[in-house]
Short mmCIF file of C-alpha atoms in Angstrom, two decimals:
data_model
loop_
_atom_site.label_atom_id
_atom_site.label_comp_id
_atom_site.label_asym_id
_atom_site.label_seq_id
_atom_site.Cartn_x
_atom_site.Cartn_y
_atom_site.Cartn_z
CA MET S 676 202.89 -143.78 -15.70
CA ALA S 677 205.98 -145.11 -13.95
CA ASN S 678 205.63 -142.55 -11.16
CA ILE S 679 201.95 -143.40 -10.68
CA ARG S 680 202.74 -147.13 -10.59
CA ALA S 681 205.45 -146.59 -7.96
CA LEU S 682 203.05 -144.51 -5.88
CA LEU S 683 200.38 -147.22 -5.97
CA VAL S 684 202.92 -149.89 -4.97
CA GLY S 685 204.04 -147.73 -2.04
CA LEU S 686 200.48 -147.24 -0.80
CA SER S 687 199.76 -150.95 -1.07
CA ARG S 688 202.84 -151.85 0.92
CA ALA S 689 201.97 -149.28 3.55
CA ARG S 690 198.58 -150.97 4.09
CA VAL S 691 200.29 -154.35 4.44
CA SER S 692 202.68 -152.81 6.98
CA LEU S 693 199.82 -151.59 9.16
CA ALA S 694 198.08 -154.94 9.01
CA GLU S 695 201.25 -156.79 10.00
CA ALA S 696 201.87 -154.36 12.87
CA GLY S 697 198.39 -155.05 14.25
CA ARG S 698 198.86 -158.79 13.96
CA CYS S 699 202.20 -158.52 15.75
CA ALA S 700 200.69 -156.55 18.65
CA SER S 701 197.84 -159.04 19.10
CA ILE S 702 199.91 -162.22 19.05
CA ARG S 703 198.21 -165.02 20.98
CA PRO S 704 199.24 -165.71 24.61
CA SER S 705 199.56 -169.43 23.84
CA LEU S 706 202.24 -168.68 21.29
CA LEU S 707 204.10 -166.37 23.65
CA ALA S 708 204.06 -168.97 26.40
CA SER S 709 205.75 -171.49 24.14
CA LEU S 710 208.66 -169.17 23.38
CA GLY S 711 211.87 -168.93 25.37
CA GLY S 712 213.60 -165.94 26.96
CA HIS S 713 213.85 -164.02 23.67
CA TYR S 714 211.41 -163.35 20.90
CA THR S 715 211.54 -163.35 17.11
CA LEU S 716 208.29 -161.61 16.28
CA PRO S 717 207.33 -160.76 12.70
CA MET S 718 208.06 -157.14 11.79
CA PRO S 719 206.11 -154.88 9.43
CA THR S 720 206.66 -155.02 5.66
CA ARG S 721 208.93 -152.35 4.13
CA TRP S 722 207.15 -149.36 2.67
CA PHE S 723 208.07 -146.34 0.58
CA SER S 724 207.41 -142.95 2.08
CA SER S 725 205.71 -140.25 0.06
CA ALA S 726 208.03 -137.74 1.77
CA GLY S 727 210.93 -138.81 -0.44
CA LEU S 728 212.63 -141.02 2.15
CA PRO S 729 214.46 -144.20 1.09
CA PRO S 730 212.85 -147.64 1.68
CA HIS S 731 212.70 -148.06 5.45
CA LEU S 732 211.05 -150.10 8.18
CA VAL S 733 209.39 -148.58 11.26
CA VAL S 734 209.24 -151.12 14.10
CA GLY S 735 206.86 -150.60 17.01
CA MET S 736 206.98 -151.79 20.61
CA PRO S 737 205.98 -155.49 20.49
CA ALA S 738 203.59 -157.19 22.94
CA LEU S 739 205.93 -159.69 24.59
CA SER S 740 203.44 -161.05 27.13
CA PRO S 741 199.67 -161.55 27.21
CA THR S 742 199.15 -158.76 29.77
CA MET S 743 201.65 -156.28 28.32
CA ASN S 744 200.30 -152.94 27.10
CA GLN S 745 203.47 -150.92 27.61
CA GLY S 746 207.16 -151.57 28.23
CA ASN S 747 210.50 -149.96 29.05
CA ILE S 748 213.62 -149.90 26.90
CA ALA S 749 216.19 -151.47 29.23
CA LYS S 750 219.18 -151.56 26.86
CA TRP S 751 220.03 -151.11 23.19
CA ARG S 752 222.30 -153.87 21.89
CA LYS S 753 222.58 -152.15 18.48
CA GLN S 754 223.37 -148.51 17.83
CA GLU S 755 222.48 -146.23 14.94
CA GLY S 756 224.49 -147.24 11.88
CA ASP S 757 225.09 -150.85 13.03
CA LYS S 758 224.52 -153.75 10.67
CA ILE S 759 221.60 -156.03 11.64
CA GLU S 760 221.62 -159.71 10.73
CA VAL S 761 218.77 -162.15 11.03
CA GLY S 762 218.60 -163.33 14.66
CA ASP S 763 220.56 -160.40 16.10
CA VAL S 764 219.30 -159.03 19.42
CA ILE S 765 218.42 -155.41 18.80
CA CYS S 766 217.37 -154.36 22.29
CA GLU S 767 216.26 -155.58 25.72
CA ILE S 768 212.69 -154.73 26.70
CA GLU S 769 211.41 -154.70 30.28
CA THR S 770 207.84 -156.00 30.28
CA ASP S 771 205.35 -156.41 33.10
CA LYS S 772 206.88 -159.82 33.86
CA ALA S 773 210.59 -159.88 32.95
CA THR S 774 213.34 -158.34 30.82
CA LEU S 775 213.32 -159.99 27.39
CA GLU S 776 215.47 -159.81 24.26
CA PHE S 777 213.97 -158.57 20.99
CA GLU S 778 215.44 -160.29 17.91
CA SER S 779 215.31 -159.26 14.27
CA LEU S 780 213.85 -161.40 11.50
CA GLU S 781 215.27 -159.21 8.73
CA GLU S 782 218.68 -157.84 7.86
CA GLY S 783 219.50 -154.21 7.30
CA TYR S 784 220.96 -151.22 9.13
CA LEU S 785 219.68 -149.44 12.22
CA ALA S 786 218.92 -145.97 10.89
CA LYS S 787 217.28 -144.24 13.84
CA ILE S 788 216.43 -145.04 17.47
CA LEU S 789 213.08 -143.45 18.32
CA ALA S 790 212.89 -144.58 21.98
CA PRO S 791 216.24 -144.01 23.72
CA GLU S 792 217.65 -146.34 26.34
CA GLY S 793 215.78 -145.92 29.61
CA SER S 794 212.49 -144.86 27.97
CA LYS S 795 209.58 -145.66 30.29
CA ASP S 796 205.98 -146.70 29.60
CA VAL S 797 206.31 -146.99 25.82
CA GLN S 798 202.91 -148.12 24.54
CA VAL S 799 202.62 -151.34 22.51
CA GLY S 800 202.70 -150.43 18.81
CA GLN S 801 204.47 -147.11 19.35
CA PRO S 802 207.52 -146.87 16.98
CA ILE S 803 210.84 -147.52 18.72
CA PHE S 804 213.36 -147.74 15.83
CA VAL S 805 213.78 -147.48 12.04
CA THR S 806 215.87 -149.69 9.75
CA VAL S 807 216.97 -149.30 6.12
CA GLU S 808 218.29 -151.73 3.51
CA GLU S 809 221.55 -149.97 2.59
CA LEU S 810 224.09 -148.15 4.77
CA GLU S 811 224.02 -145.14 2.42
CA ASP S 812 220.27 -144.77 3.00
CA ILE S 813 220.88 -143.62 6.58
CA LYS S 814 222.27 -140.31 5.29
CA SER S 815 219.08 -139.76 3.30
CA ILE S 816 216.96 -139.71 6.48
CA PRO S 817 217.17 -136.24 8.09
CA ALA S 818 217.87 -136.20 11.80
CA ASP S 819 214.70 -134.18 12.46
CA THR S 820 212.40 -136.63 10.65
CA SER S 821 209.50 -137.60 12.89
CA PHE S 822 208.06 -141.11 12.83
CA GLY S 823 205.72 -140.54 15.76
CA GLY S 824 207.85 -142.37 18.34
CA GLU S 825 210.43 -139.91 19.65
CA GLN S 826 210.49 -139.48 23.41
CA LYS S 827 210.60 -135.71 23.85
CA GLU S 828 211.38 -134.05 27.13
CA GLU S 829 209.05 -131.35 28.34
CA GLN S 830 210.80 -127.99 28.26
CA PRO S 831 209.43 -124.69 29.49
CA THR S 832 208.52 -122.22 26.76
CA GLU S 833 210.61 -119.12 27.30
CA SER S 834 208.57 -116.97 24.90
CA ALA S 835 205.28 -117.67 26.65
CA PRO S 836 204.34 -114.63 28.75
CA GLN S 837 203.70 -115.20 32.43
CA PRO S 838 200.06 -114.59 33.39
CA ASP S 839 199.34 -111.51 35.41
CA VAL S 840 198.48 -112.45 39.00
CA ALA S 841 195.87 -109.71 39.25
CA LYS S 842 194.07 -110.86 36.09
CA VAL S 843 194.14 -114.47 37.22
CA SER S 844 192.71 -113.47 40.57
CA GLU S 845 189.88 -111.60 38.89
CA GLN S 846 189.05 -114.56 36.67
CA SER S 847 189.22 -117.10 39.48
CA SER S 848 186.15 -117.87 41.51
CA ALA S 849 185.73 -116.50 45.01
CA VAL S 850 186.38 -118.68 48.04
CA SER S 851 183.17 -119.96 49.59
CA ARG S 852 184.48 -123.21 51.13
CA ILE S 853 187.86 -124.38 52.42
CA SER S 854 189.01 -128.00 52.50
CA PRO S 855 190.55 -129.26 55.80
CA ALA S 856 194.00 -129.70 54.22
CA ALA S 857 193.91 -126.16 52.75
CA LYS S 858 192.79 -124.73 56.11
CA LEU S 859 195.74 -126.43 57.84
CA LEU S 860 198.24 -124.98 55.34
CA ILE S 861 196.76 -121.48 55.66
CA LYS S 862 197.08 -121.63 59.45
CA GLU S 863 200.60 -123.09 59.28
CA HIS S 864 201.95 -120.41 56.93
CA GLY S 865 199.78 -117.54 58.17
CA LEU S 866 198.48 -116.77 54.68
CA ASP S 867 196.24 -113.91 53.60
CA MET S 868 192.89 -115.30 52.45
CA SER S 869 192.21 -112.32 50.17
CA SER S 870 195.01 -113.34 47.79
CA LEU S 871 193.84 -116.94 47.40
CA ARG S 872 191.51 -118.15 44.66
CA ALA S 873 189.57 -121.43 44.63
CA SER S 874 189.54 -123.94 41.78
CA GLY S 875 187.35 -126.60 43.37
CA PRO S 876 183.64 -127.14 42.79
CA ARG S 877 181.30 -124.52 44.24
CA GLY S 878 184.21 -122.25 45.13
CA THR S 879 186.03 -124.78 47.31
CA LEU S 880 189.62 -123.83 48.13
CA LEU S 881 191.74 -126.97 47.71
CA LYS S 882 195.14 -127.93 49.09
CA GLY S 883 196.58 -127.67 45.57
CA ASP S 884 195.44 -124.04 45.33
CA VAL S 885 197.38 -123.11 48.47
CA LEU S 886 200.49 -125.04 47.43
CA ALA S 887 200.41 -123.46 43.97
CA ALA S 888 200.18 -120.01 45.52
CA LEU S 889 203.08 -120.77 47.89
CA LYS S 890 205.22 -122.09 45.05
CA SER S 891 204.55 -119.14 42.74
CA GLY S 892 205.27 -116.62 45.51
CA ALA S 893 202.07 -114.72 44.74
CA ILE S 894 201.14 -114.46 48.41
CA SER S 895 204.56 -114.27 49.99
CA SER S 896 204.46 -110.48 50.44
CA SER S 897 201.02 -110.38 52.05
CA ALA S 898 201.88 -113.32 54.29
CA LYS S 899 205.11 -111.66 55.30
CA GLU S 900 203.39 -108.36 56.10
CA LYS S 901 200.87 -110.20 58.25
CA LYS S 902 203.41 -112.21 60.18
CA ALA S 903 206.34 -109.79 60.48
CA PRO S 904 206.31 -107.62 63.69
CA ALA S 905 207.17 -103.93 63.63
CA ALA S 906 210.96 -103.62 63.53
CA PRO S 907 212.93 -100.58 64.78
CA SER S 908 215.09 -100.67 61.68
CA SER S 909 213.71 -99.81 58.23
CA GLN S 910 215.80 -102.58 56.65
CA PRO S 911 214.56 -106.20 57.20
CA THR S 912 217.11 -108.71 58.39
CA ARG S 913 218.44 -111.46 56.12
CA ASP S 914 216.80 -114.15 58.26
CA SER S 915 213.35 -112.56 57.93
CA GLN S 916 213.71 -112.41 54.15
CA ALA S 917 214.75 -116.05 53.83
CA GLN S 918 212.16 -117.45 56.23
CA PRO S 919 209.12 -117.69 53.86
CA ALA S 920 211.17 -119.28 51.08
CA THR S 921 212.66 -121.85 53.48
CA THR S 922 209.24 -122.75 54.85
CA SER S 923 207.80 -123.17 51.35
CA GLN S 924 210.74 -125.30 50.26
CA LYS S 925 210.31 -127.64 53.22
CA ALA S 926 206.59 -128.00 52.49
CA ASP S 927 207.30 -129.10 48.89
CA THR S 928 210.22 -131.44 49.65
CA TYR S 929 209.66 -135.05 48.55
CA GLU S 930 211.43 -137.84 46.69
CA ASP S 931 210.02 -139.87 43.79
CA ILE S 932 210.70 -143.62 43.94
CA PRO S 933 210.84 -145.06 40.40
CA ASN S 934 208.56 -148.04 39.88
CA SER S 935 209.36 -150.97 37.58
CA GLN S 936 206.79 -152.47 35.22
CA ILE S 937 206.78 -155.63 37.35
CA ARG S 938 205.93 -153.73 40.54
CA LYS S 939 203.15 -151.83 38.74
CA VAL S 940 201.52 -155.09 37.69
CA ILE S 941 202.02 -156.61 41.16
CA ALA S 942 200.32 -153.61 42.78
CA LYS S 943 197.40 -153.81 40.36
CA ARG S 944 196.91 -157.58 40.72
CA LEU S 945 197.16 -157.55 44.53
CA LEU S 946 194.56 -154.78 44.74
CA GLU S 947 192.24 -156.69 42.40
CA SER S 948 192.76 -159.86 44.44
CA LYS S 949 191.76 -158.25 47.74
CA GLN S 950 188.80 -156.49 46.13
CA THR S 951 187.38 -159.41 44.13
CA THR S 952 188.48 -162.57 45.99
CA PRO S 953 186.84 -163.50 49.33
CA HIS S 954 189.87 -164.44 51.43
CA LEU S 955 189.53 -167.17 54.04
CA TYR S 956 192.40 -167.49 56.56
CA LEU S 957 193.31 -170.73 58.35
CA SER S 958 196.37 -171.23 60.58
CA LYS S 959 198.16 -174.14 62.17
CA ASP S 960 201.45 -174.77 63.99
CA VAL S 961 203.36 -177.88 62.93
CA VAL S 962 206.29 -179.60 64.63
CA LEU S 963 209.41 -179.14 62.53
CA ASP S 964 211.79 -181.56 64.27
CA PRO S 965 211.04 -184.64 62.07
CA LEU S 966 211.67 -182.54 58.95
CA LEU S 967 214.97 -181.19 60.34
CA ALA S 968 216.11 -184.70 61.29
CA PHE S 969 215.18 -185.99 57.80
CA ARG S 970 217.12 -183.15 56.16
CA SER S 971 220.16 -183.92 58.32
CA ASP S 972 220.00 -187.62 57.38
CA LEU S 973 219.88 -186.81 53.67
CA LYS S 974 223.03 -184.74 54.00
CA GLU S 975 225.02 -187.14 56.23
CA GLN S 976 224.00 -190.49 54.76
CA HIS S 977 223.41 -189.65 51.11
CA GLY S 978 225.30 -186.39 50.54
CA VAL S 979 222.12 -184.65 49.33
CA LYS S 980 221.78 -181.01 50.36
CA VAL S 981 218.24 -179.66 50.34
CA SER S 982 216.62 -176.70 52.08
CA VAL S 983 213.71 -176.69 54.47
CA ASN S 984 211.69 -174.91 51.79
CA ASP S 985 212.36 -177.72 49.29
CA ILE S 986 210.83 -180.26 51.68
CA ILE S 987 207.90 -177.93 52.41
CA ILE S 988 207.16 -177.71 48.67
CA LYS S 989 207.04 -181.50 48.47
CA ALA S 990 204.85 -181.77 51.58
CA VAL S 991 202.36 -179.20 50.22
CA ALA S 992 202.29 -180.89 46.80
CA ILE S 993 201.47 -184.30 48.35
CA ALA S 994 198.70 -182.71 50.46
CA LEU S 995 197.17 -181.09 47.36
CA ARG S 996 197.32 -184.39 45.50
CA ASN S 997 195.49 -186.16 48.35
CA VAL S 998 192.92 -183.34 48.63
CA PRO S 999 192.15 -182.52 44.96
CA GLU S 1000 189.33 -180.13 45.96
CA ALA S 1001 192.04 -177.79 47.29
CA ASN S 1002 193.99 -177.90 44.02
CA ALA S 1003 191.36 -175.94 42.09
CA TYR S 1004 190.44 -172.47 40.89
CA TRP S 1005 187.26 -170.41 40.54
CA ASN S 1006 185.85 -170.18 37.02
CA SER S 1007 184.10 -166.80 36.88
CA GLU S 1008 182.32 -167.55 33.59
CA ARG S 1009 180.75 -170.77 34.85
CA GLU S 1010 180.59 -169.55 38.45
CA GLU S 1011 181.94 -172.84 39.79
CA ALA S 1012 185.18 -174.34 41.10
CA GLN S 1013 187.25 -176.40 38.67
CA LYS S 1014 189.90 -178.93 39.70
CA CYS S 1015 193.37 -178.73 38.16
CA ASP S 1016 194.87 -181.72 36.37
CA SER S 1017 198.37 -181.22 37.81
CA VAL S 1018 199.95 -179.88 40.99
CA ASP S 1019 202.03 -176.86 39.96
CA ILE S 1020 203.54 -174.97 42.90
CA SER S 1021 204.44 -171.28 42.50
CA ILE S 1022 207.24 -170.12 44.80
CA ALA S 1023 207.74 -166.47 45.73
CA VAL S 1024 211.22 -165.15 44.84
CA ALA S 1025 212.21 -161.59 45.80
CA THR S 1026 214.12 -159.68 43.09
CA GLU S 1027 215.29 -156.09 42.73
CA LYS S 1028 212.41 -155.35 40.32
CA GLY S 1029 209.71 -157.03 42.38
CA LEU S 1030 208.34 -160.37 43.51
CA MET S 1031 208.43 -163.16 40.90
CA THR S 1032 206.67 -166.54 41.19
CA PRO S 1033 208.45 -169.25 39.14
CA ILE S 1034 206.61 -172.57 38.99
CA ILE S 1035 207.61 -176.11 39.98
CA ARG S 1036 205.36 -178.12 37.67
CA ASN S 1037 204.10 -181.59 38.73
CA ALA S 1038 205.77 -181.08 42.10
CA ASP S 1039 203.99 -184.08 43.62
CA GLN S 1040 205.70 -186.40 41.11
CA LYS S 1041 209.26 -185.08 41.58
CA THR S 1042 211.85 -186.09 44.16
CA ILE S 1043 212.96 -183.62 46.79
CA SER S 1044 216.43 -183.39 45.24
CA ALA S 1045 214.90 -182.64 41.82
CA ILE S 1046 212.72 -179.94 43.37
CA SER S 1047 215.77 -178.45 45.10
CA SER S 1048 217.75 -178.29 41.85
CA GLU S 1049 214.86 -176.74 39.93
CA VAL S 1050 214.19 -174.13 42.62
CA LYS S 1051 217.82 -172.96 42.49
CA GLN S 1052 217.76 -172.65 38.69
CA LEU S 1053 214.45 -170.80 38.58
CA ALA S 1054 215.40 -168.44 41.43
CA GLU S 1055 218.66 -167.54 39.67
CA LYS S 1056 216.83 -166.84 36.39
CA ALA S 1057 214.18 -164.79 38.22
CA ARG S 1058 216.79 -162.54 39.85
CA ALA S 1059 218.52 -162.09 36.49
CA GLY S 1060 215.18 -161.29 34.79
CA LYS S 1061 215.56 -164.23 32.37
CA LEU S 1062 212.44 -166.25 33.17
CA ALA S 1063 210.50 -167.44 30.11
CA PRO S 1064 206.70 -166.91 30.18
CA ASN S 1065 206.00 -170.63 30.62
CA GLU S 1066 208.19 -170.61 33.75
CA PHE S 1067 206.09 -168.07 35.68
CA GLN S 1068 202.63 -168.09 34.06
CA GLY S 1069 200.08 -170.50 35.49
CA GLY S 1070 200.50 -172.51 38.67
CA THR S 1071 197.77 -173.99 40.84
CA PHE S 1072 198.99 -173.04 44.35
CA SER S 1073 201.59 -170.67 45.85
CA ILE S 1074 204.02 -170.79 48.78
CA SER S 1075 205.50 -167.67 50.38
CA ASN S 1076 208.25 -168.46 52.89
CA LEU S 1077 209.63 -165.79 55.24
CA GLY S 1078 211.23 -168.31 57.59
CA MET S 1079 214.68 -166.85 56.95
CA TYR S 1080 213.54 -163.58 58.58
CA PRO S 1081 212.33 -162.90 62.13
CA VAL S 1082 208.71 -163.38 61.05
CA ASP S 1083 206.66 -165.78 63.16
CA HIS S 1084 203.46 -165.72 61.12
CA PHE S 1085 201.80 -163.61 58.42
CA CYS S 1086 198.94 -163.68 55.91
CA ALA S 1087 199.70 -163.66 52.18
CA ILE S 1088 197.47 -162.40 49.35
CA ILE S 1089 196.14 -164.89 46.81
CA ASN S 1090 197.64 -164.75 43.32
CA PRO S 1091 194.64 -165.04 40.93
CA PRO S 1092 193.43 -167.21 39.31
CA GLN S 1093 194.88 -169.53 41.96
CA SER S 1094 192.70 -170.23 44.97
CA GLY S 1095 195.30 -170.62 47.71
CA ILE S 1096 198.67 -169.44 49.03
CA LEU S 1097 200.49 -170.80 52.09
CA ALA S 1098 202.43 -168.35 54.26
CA VAL S 1099 205.34 -170.00 56.09
CA GLY S 1100 206.90 -168.39 59.17
CA ARG S 1101 210.13 -169.20 60.99
CA GLY S 1102 210.68 -172.13 63.34
CA ASN S 1103 210.75 -171.38 67.07
CA LYS S 1104 211.79 -173.48 70.04
CA VAL S 1105 208.93 -173.93 72.50
CA VAL S 1106 208.43 -176.05 75.62
CA GLU S 1107 205.30 -178.20 75.71
CA PRO S 1108 204.16 -181.47 77.31
CA VAL S 1109 204.95 -184.65 75.36
CA VAL S 1110 204.26 -188.32 76.08
CA ASP S 1111 207.31 -190.61 76.19
CA SER S 1112 207.48 -194.29 75.24
CA ASP S 1113 206.33 -195.34 78.75
CA GLY S 1114 203.18 -193.27 78.48
CA ASN S 1115 204.37 -190.64 80.92
CA GLU S 1116 203.87 -186.97 80.21
CA LYS S 1117 206.88 -184.67 80.53
CA ALA S 1118 208.05 -181.27 79.38
CA ALA S 1119 210.22 -181.17 76.26
CA ALA S 1120 211.59 -178.54 73.86
CA VAL S 1121 210.27 -178.81 70.29
CA THR S 1122 210.61 -176.68 67.16
CA LYS S 1123 207.31 -175.36 65.86
CA MET S 1124 206.54 -173.50 62.67
CA SER S 1125 203.43 -171.44 61.88
CA LEU S 1126 201.54 -172.06 58.62
CA THR S 1127 198.77 -169.69 57.47
CA LEU S 1128 196.58 -170.53 54.49
CA SER S 1129 194.91 -167.74 52.50
CA ALA S 1130 192.19 -169.39 50.44
CA ASP S 1131 189.48 -168.35 48.03
CA HIS S 1132 186.32 -169.03 50.05
CA ARG S 1133 184.44 -169.81 46.84
CA VAL S 1134 186.72 -172.86 46.41
CA PHE S 1135 187.85 -173.55 49.99
CA ASP S 1136 185.24 -173.89 52.67
CA GLY S 1137 186.07 -174.86 56.24
CA GLN S 1138 185.86 -178.58 55.49
CA VAL S 1139 188.24 -178.47 52.51
CA GLY S 1140 190.67 -176.31 54.49
CA GLY S 1141 190.52 -178.72 57.43
CA LYS S 1142 191.21 -181.74 55.21
CA PHE S 1143 194.14 -179.96 53.58
CA PHE S 1144 195.74 -179.07 56.93
CA THR S 1145 195.17 -182.61 58.21
CA GLU S 1146 197.10 -184.07 55.27
CA LEU S 1147 199.79 -181.41 55.54
CA ALA S 1148 200.31 -182.00 59.26
CA LEU S 1149 200.67 -185.76 58.64
CA ASN S 1150 203.36 -185.05 56.06
CA PHE S 1151 205.33 -183.11 58.65
CA SER S 1152 204.91 -185.61 61.49
CA ASP S 1153 205.52 -188.72 59.33
CA ILE S 1154 208.13 -187.45 56.89
CA LYS S 1155 208.44 -190.83 55.14
CA ARG S 1156 205.08 -190.15 53.47
CA LEU S 1157 206.98 -187.82 51.13
CA LEU S 1158 208.93 -190.79 49.72
CA LEU S 1159 205.86 -192.80 48.73
#
């Protein structure tokens, strides 16, 4: 009876464990946004294995952001055999947004790491480590025990017999069509068509078929016989023997560039933006001299150091406040534009892992010095991968500034669900006619900067875009408007 009771308790706890794991993976985005740079997510309940293992806990990859469906193991803070206390950081997980710390809510010992450091694209819910209650229990878990989460490397099977080329050729379909890429490779390498077999539909010979044949060496002899001229000597030279292999090696030479989770998400979102958002582009050159003079006065008279970008953020925020139709987004469910309650400016920050967009919230209500201080803090956290979700999720408008590079003007891609992004180029000295205080026109050198607005045409029409640029140009020409 005691054994049956223990078995029933174990099965019951196993069901609770699965339910808790599902709840952990589907944690609400609103809760995630309220958390800081590390997470203390609930972990599954302990369960007893029917395989005779000691009480243990299998922890799966948590969903650390609303859009996360897989993550990378950046670093293990604990190693197998280490003691785990409540609140200890077990590992660092690279999500689609940032690198975050994963804390423990229970104490125990780390028995086994299922996803080694550097593991890529680990699916949410897939087991990543196992803990036990007592240190002695680690010895009771065999090293070859599988929990369904080990990252195994693909190794070639030595015992598997190599397929016979003749049999494969007989089974393959005959060539009735040749793709343009395959035809080019055949001509380049002088291949014998009789030794090639097609795998494409309706007997189409594909580029992959030719490359596979080159790599396997199945057609090297026939190609060599076709290309090699009659030689007076019965022994081929070393150069003629090495030539086909060298040519094949050059054809297959390439380099894989590893992609971070952040860059994968950026690529996906930018593609969706261009495919689903009707982009409207508006451009205008503004005179930068009043802004530069204002920045110089702040430094000399008040000892306040701010960047040109800090003042641009303030100028854009004031323009959005005065033109609330521009500070809106497109609601796909209602099929109408909806105005935002606050002016939250997203700024593009380049990092090693990709472009991040930390947010200056209520930018229209903050002083330029406060904006400058906040931009520095957020940019530093973005480059270190320490941004909390609430610091980069949301925003009502974006600014992308390439003025520090030799870029005069460019068009940026909208960051959904926002409806606008302003691309800022560098300032250039130009000569143009100006009117002096006496009303006379004369030539003068001025600094001009190009601004290009990419807007969602469902929210911005020409009139709204014109009103926005009118307000923005006034903020640059009469810089004191930013102090009101």
